[in-house]
Amino acid sequence: MTGGRDLRALFSTNDRSVQATEAFTNRQTQWETLAAALTQHLQHVGSPGFDPEDLEAPRSHVLVFHGVGGIGKTTLSRTLEAALADAGRRPAQWGAPGWPADRILPVRIDLARSAGTDFEQIVLTIRAALTKVGRPLPAFDLALRRYWEANHPGEPLEEYLRRAGLGSRIGQALPQQMQSALADVAQALMLPGTIGSVVGQVTGALIGALRERRQTVRALAGCARLADLLEAEPDLDALSFYPHLLAWELARLPDGKKVVPVVLLDTFEDIGDRTRRDLERLIQRTVWLLPNAFWVITGRSRLQWADPALQGQLDYTGPAAWPGLAHTAVPAARTPTSAGAARQVLIGDFSPEDCDGYLARRLTRDGQPLIGENIRQVVTARSHGLPLYLDLSVARFLELRRSGRTPQPADFDHDFPALVSRTLSDLTPGERHVLRSVSLLDAFDVPLATRAAGLAHEGPAQRLTERPFVREAPFSLWPFHLHGLIRSAVRNAEDTTDDRWTERDWQQAAQRAFTALGEQHQATPGPDRLLLIAFLRQGLRLARDHRLDLGWLTPAAWTYVSDSVWEPLAPPDTDSTGLDTAADALVELLSALARRQHQHRSHTVARLTTVIDSHLLPDDLHHMALYYRAKAHRDLGDSPASRAGMQAVADGQGRLAPAARRGLAHLARMAGDFPTALATAHTLGWEGRHHRVAGDIWWPHGDMDRAAAAYAAARDEAEHHGVTGERGNSQAHRALALAFTDPAVADDELVLAEQLLAGVDLRATTLITHIAALARDAGRTDADVGDRAQVLRAEIRTAGVTYTELALDLALAFHHAVRDDQDQLATTIARLRENTRGGDFAYYSDIAAYMADVAPAHPSGTRWVDSEPTTCERWRALVTARRHLLGIRP
């Protein structure tokens, strides 16, 4: 659906062929919510038990649509008014309502400051709309006439209505109906004609007649509080009680005249100062006293009337009075007929499809979109679905064309200062200060926001969380976050407000936020991996973007590394070429460690080399980069480079020295020097993962029981120390060792390994479990071992973990030996020998020969802990046992 001409856009170009149209994007969900609530209201006011004079019953006749500035609330309000007034103007996507069109009377009132709407005008607008019933409403009209003459002596109501813009809508109908009501009452009281036109005398006579319960005024006597209202001083406060008379009059209209006003109050945030609430008190009283009308309120914030804390500031407060406005109300979409259904609806952002359609329809030439698809895609992505951003981008498009340029997509990677001013316009100074502070954070809670803002009290932060541009995820560590576009605008757009921050202000706020995060991190009880990652992600971004000292990030980084889990901490496209600060280097270091599970190890080496060569990190973190680069070198088969790195870290005697000594033991094992590796393992202790190193030594010897026991000890020790990654890694290797001995036991061990690795990002270890599954199935013709191995080899090469491919070939050699497939076995042995020409893991081809019960054609010269014949005997026994298990004869 499209609306009228967009005059601002139309007057922004000389190109007469451009059609500028106000585009309305479907808000079907909001229409359905309104239709359900209004249907329920019509049933309520039409029931025999409805009493318009009941002043104590809870009210459920209010529906609130709230959302950030520019989300389209005013457009929605206008479209709802049009759809209720004329079915032909209802958007095609909106379903037809279930009520008679002539029973609904929409009345839209703009409360924006620019509209200058006061309370008198609100009351007159509602009464003016009701002139359509074609008859006076004497109780209300008499009170209103008395008020008018007391407060506007000598000013004709017709003139006021004309100045207020109401005259063209109602003509002379309202003054005439009011005069008719006055005359009818005077006649009923049998007053002389000259007196009948004087409202004060008519009112006095009517009050006396009502008090005396005369039959002549029995038509008005049913309004129990009419006399009290007519006796009250006719001031603004009294005017706010007159809607009670209007409710009574509406209820007694004959069936042919009955209507239900739907009053749409737009821009509710502009009604005044929240600390005083003078106008809001008058409006709320009107809403309460006019329960037969249905009220649709649109504004930036939730309506607070159900908040008990407002008692005394407003007449009717609390969840008992307004059950649908309370935070705990059941969502209306779930129970549309429930009296307690939620009646506060946050208007969501446009979907990407809606954004594109909006931009395509907004400016056209010859029926085709003027804004190209490539530009629409950029604007849609930047908008986060906020209609105001779309409008501003349309204006920018026309501005660029006016300057003689052809707009390009890059021109719309842009923040608009107008978004900042619109967002800040109705915030208190304290809320503005907190908003700028939390724009530095991905998410926050009230204490963190307060500390980041440097405030001593939480009030402004608490109030800010109630604003519609603050979104809530109740079960998150930090439940609140800013609307994405609002956050970007506050942080990046030019700020023209009087209280804008300087660069120093921003830097100090970043330091406060960083310090507050560190304090929350240190106060967190016990190890919690999810919390650690959350703190690191926020802290790393703050430190990097604002060039902060590492502070608490250093111990947090060590905690992150110690678990060997490797959740991503930074975007994978982090720029590693522009490292200027220690924070830059730490972000790149941790990102490289996490991403190595998904990248070829050569890329990991390159990234870590950049970090090492920057010399920006303190010594302990510098050694972290050295150590993990050495591990990557080892995975790539570059033992000399790995040995040099491990030795440097071991010599440094830092946190990773035990791990580096373990790395040297691995290198000795890879070179075939098992006695040296075993001797080193005995010196490593838990920090050096001594049990796992021992397991890595025993399984090449074919001593699977001893290897499995060592891996089990390593797993249990890791569990005792709470190191998740090491626990899963040790269990995976235990499953690999047992896969060569007992397939049934290996099944259970693999299941446990998969459970321990769930949620842990260890790519090389996961590959080990796949190899263990192949070894478990070795010798079976129905297990597709060859095809699975081919797929697995491709995965291994993508990861760049060279030694894992050697383990895969060893499992294949076991399969071929069990099947006594000498050709395939010879091919596998040749491939192993070719891939170990550098010297590392050269004994793998020896082991494959042992399985075939043949002497190695090119012995590696490995130094075994046991004798070579003992090792050969063990491997041959494993093949024989598997053949026996599968019933295969040699």
Short mmCIF file of C-alpha atoms in Angstrom, two decimals, residues 320-518:
data_model
loop_
_atom_site.label_atom_id
_atom_site.label_comp_id
_atom_site.label_asym_id
_atom_site.label_seq_id
_atom_site.Cartn_x
_atom_site.Cartn_y
_atom_site.Cartn_z
CA ALA A 320 -4.78 -4.15 39.39
CA ALA A 321 -6.04 -1.02 37.66
CA TRP A 322 -4.34 -1.68 34.31
CA PRO A 323 -3.71 -5.46 34.08
CA GLY A 324 -2.83 -5.35 30.40
CA LEU A 325 -0.20 -2.64 30.87
CA ALA A 326 1.82 -4.52 33.50
CA HIS A 327 5.13 -6.16 32.56
CA THR A 328 3.80 -9.51 33.75
CA ALA A 329 0.70 -9.51 31.54
CA VAL A 330 0.22 -12.53 29.27
CA PRO A 331 1.13 -11.64 25.64
CA ALA A 332 -2.00 -10.73 23.72
CA ALA A 333 -1.08 -12.90 20.75
CA ARG A 334 -1.28 -15.98 22.94
CA THR A 335 -4.58 -15.26 24.70
CA PRO A 336 -6.47 -12.62 22.71
CA THR A 337 -9.60 -13.02 24.80
CA SER A 338 -7.91 -12.78 28.17
CA ALA A 339 -8.75 -9.71 30.21
CA GLY A 340 -5.18 -9.69 31.47
CA ALA A 341 -3.61 -9.98 28.02
CA ALA A 342 -0.58 -7.80 27.36
CA ARG A 343 -1.59 -4.50 25.77
CA GLN A 344 1.90 -3.02 25.39
CA VAL A 345 3.32 -3.97 22.00
CA LEU A 346 6.88 -3.18 20.95
CA ILE A 347 6.87 -2.30 17.26
CA GLY A 348 9.63 -4.30 15.63
CA ASP A 349 12.03 -3.35 12.88
CA PHE A 350 11.23 -3.92 9.22
CA SER A 351 12.39 -7.20 7.74
CA PRO A 352 15.05 -6.96 4.98
CA GLU A 353 12.32 -7.69 2.43
CA ASP A 354 10.15 -4.87 3.81
CA CYS A 355 13.11 -2.46 3.72
CA ASP A 356 13.85 -3.27 0.10
CA GLY A 357 10.20 -2.93 -0.90
CA TYR A 358 9.93 0.38 0.94
CA LEU A 359 12.96 1.83 -0.85
CA ALA A 360 11.85 0.46 -4.20
CA ARG A 361 8.42 2.12 -3.95
CA ARG A 362 9.52 5.39 -2.40
CA LEU A 363 11.13 6.92 -5.50
CA THR A 364 10.15 5.72 -8.97
CA ARG A 365 10.49 6.73 -12.59
CA ASP A 366 8.13 5.27 -15.19
CA GLY A 367 6.99 2.77 -12.58
CA GLN A 368 10.52 1.48 -11.93
CA PRO A 369 12.57 1.97 -8.71
CA LEU A 370 14.88 4.96 -8.95
CA ILE A 371 17.14 3.61 -6.20
CA GLY A 372 19.09 0.66 -7.63
CA GLU A 373 19.18 -2.77 -6.04
CA ASN A 374 22.86 -2.49 -5.07
CA ILE A 375 22.20 0.71 -3.11
CA ARG A 376 19.03 -0.73 -1.60
CA GLN A 377 21.02 -3.69 -0.29
CA VAL A 378 23.56 -1.43 1.45
CA VAL A 379 20.88 0.79 2.99
CA THR A 380 18.87 -2.22 4.14
CA ALA A 381 21.90 -3.78 5.83
CA ARG A 382 22.84 -0.52 7.54
CA SER A 383 19.30 0.33 8.63
CA HIS A 384 18.77 -2.59 11.02
CA GLY A 385 15.17 -2.30 9.83
CA LEU A 386 14.61 1.25 11.16
CA PRO A 387 12.26 3.21 8.85
CA LEU A 388 13.75 6.57 9.84
CA TYR A 389 17.12 5.44 8.48
CA LEU A 390 15.41 4.52 5.21
CA ASP A 391 13.86 8.00 5.02
CA LEU A 392 17.18 9.68 5.71
CA SER A 393 18.86 7.54 3.07
CA VAL A 394 16.23 8.55 0.51
CA ALA A 395 16.95 12.18 1.32
CA ARG A 396 20.69 11.53 0.93
CA PHE A 397 20.07 9.85 -2.42
CA LEU A 398 18.25 12.94 -3.69
CA GLU A 399 20.91 15.23 -2.23
CA LEU A 400 23.67 13.38 -4.10
CA ARG A 401 21.70 13.56 -7.36
CA ARG A 402 21.13 17.26 -6.79
CA SER A 403 24.88 17.80 -6.52
CA GLY A 404 25.35 16.23 -9.95
CA ARG A 405 26.74 12.91 -8.72
CA THR A 406 25.43 9.47 -9.47
CA PRO A 407 24.85 7.87 -6.05
CA GLN A 408 27.02 4.82 -5.37
CA PRO A 409 26.59 2.07 -2.75
CA ALA A 410 29.62 3.35 -0.82
CA ASP A 411 27.80 6.68 -0.30
CA PHE A 412 25.34 4.93 1.99
CA ASP A 413 27.77 3.39 4.44
CA HIS A 414 26.78 6.40 6.48
CA ASP A 415 25.64 7.44 9.96
CA PHE A 416 23.11 10.26 10.28
CA PRO A 417 23.36 12.87 13.06
CA ALA A 418 19.57 13.13 12.97
CA LEU A 419 19.37 9.66 14.50
CA VAL A 420 21.37 10.90 17.49
CA SER A 421 19.24 13.99 18.04
CA ARG A 422 15.99 12.03 17.64
CA THR A 423 17.19 9.39 20.12
CA LEU A 424 18.41 11.86 22.72
CA SER A 425 15.55 14.35 22.43
CA ASP A 426 13.31 13.03 25.20
CA LEU A 427 15.96 11.58 27.53
CA THR A 428 16.96 13.14 30.82
CA PRO A 429 20.58 14.35 31.10
CA GLY A 430 21.40 11.31 33.22
CA GLU A 431 19.89 8.92 30.69
CA ARG A 432 21.79 10.60 27.86
CA HIS A 433 25.03 10.15 29.77
CA VAL A 434 24.32 6.46 30.40
CA LEU A 435 23.26 5.92 26.78
CA ARG A 436 26.56 7.20 25.44
CA SER A 437 28.44 5.06 27.97
CA VAL A 438 26.64 1.80 27.16
CA SER A 439 26.99 2.39 23.42
CA LEU A 440 30.56 1.22 24.03
CA LEU A 441 29.27 -2.17 25.19
CA ASP A 442 27.74 -5.07 23.28
CA ALA A 443 25.44 -5.78 26.24
CA PHE A 444 25.02 -4.58 29.80
CA ASP A 445 23.09 -4.80 33.03
CA VAL A 446 22.13 -1.92 35.28
CA PRO A 447 25.21 -2.14 37.59
CA LEU A 448 27.59 -2.33 34.61
CA ALA A 449 25.86 0.61 32.91
CA THR A 450 26.05 2.63 36.12
CA ARG A 451 29.77 1.91 36.58
CA ALA A 452 30.52 2.60 32.91
CA ALA A 453 28.79 5.97 33.26
CA GLY A 454 30.69 6.75 36.45
CA LEU A 455 27.50 7.41 38.41
CA ALA A 456 26.95 6.81 42.11
CA HIS A 457 23.28 5.82 41.72
CA GLU A 458 21.49 3.41 39.36
CA GLY A 459 18.34 5.44 38.65
CA PRO A 460 19.31 6.81 35.21
CA ALA A 461 20.54 3.39 34.06
CA GLN A 462 17.36 1.72 35.27
CA ARG A 463 15.20 4.29 33.48
CA LEU A 464 17.22 3.89 30.30
CA THR A 465 16.47 0.15 30.21
CA GLU A 466 12.78 1.03 29.93
CA ARG A 467 13.34 2.93 26.68
CA PRO A 468 12.24 1.16 23.47
CA PHE A 469 15.68 1.27 21.82
CA VAL A 470 17.00 -0.91 24.64
CA ARG A 471 16.28 -4.54 23.89
CA GLU A 472 16.13 -7.23 26.58
CA ALA A 473 17.26 -10.86 26.61
CA PRO A 474 16.29 -11.85 30.17
CA PHE A 475 18.39 -15.02 30.40
CA SER A 476 21.66 -13.52 29.16
CA LEU A 477 24.58 -12.59 31.39
CA TRP A 478 23.91 -8.96 30.51
CA PRO A 479 20.22 -8.76 29.66
CA PHE A 480 20.18 -5.40 27.85
CA HIS A 481 21.61 -4.21 24.55
CA LEU A 482 21.01 -1.19 22.35
CA HIS A 483 19.19 -1.32 19.04
CA GLY A 484 22.01 -1.90 16.54
CA LEU A 485 21.45 1.23 14.46
CA ILE A 486 20.97 3.47 17.48
CA ARG A 487 24.22 2.19 18.97
CA SER A 488 26.08 2.79 15.72
CA ALA A 489 24.66 6.29 15.37
CA VAL A 490 25.45 7.32 18.95
CA ARG A 491 29.01 6.02 18.59
CA ASN A 492 29.84 7.14 15.06
CA ALA A 493 27.53 9.88 13.79
CA GLU A 494 28.40 13.53 14.26
CA ASP A 495 26.83 14.70 17.51
CA THR A 496 25.45 18.24 17.33
CA THR A 497 23.72 18.27 20.72
CA ASP A 498 24.70 20.78 23.40
CA ASP A 499 25.96 18.10 25.79
CA ARG A 500 27.98 16.16 23.20
CA TRP A 501 31.11 14.39 24.39
CA THR A 502 34.69 15.19 23.54
CA GLU A 503 37.16 12.50 22.51
CA ARG A 504 38.53 12.56 26.03
CA ASP A 505 35.04 11.96 27.40
CA TRP A 506 34.70 8.89 25.19
CA GLN A 507 38.14 7.62 26.20
CA GLN A 508 37.37 7.99 29.90
CA ALA A 509 34.04 6.22 29.45
CA ALA A 510 35.79 3.34 27.66
CA GLN A 511 38.25 3.01 30.52
CA ARG A 512 35.41 3.03 33.06
CA ALA A 513 33.51 0.36 31.12
CA PHE A 514 36.66 -1.75 30.77
CA THR A 515 37.43 -1.48 34.48
CA ALA A 516 33.83 -2.32 35.40
CA LEU A 517 33.93 -5.41 33.20
CA GLY A 518 37.12 -6.52 34.91
#
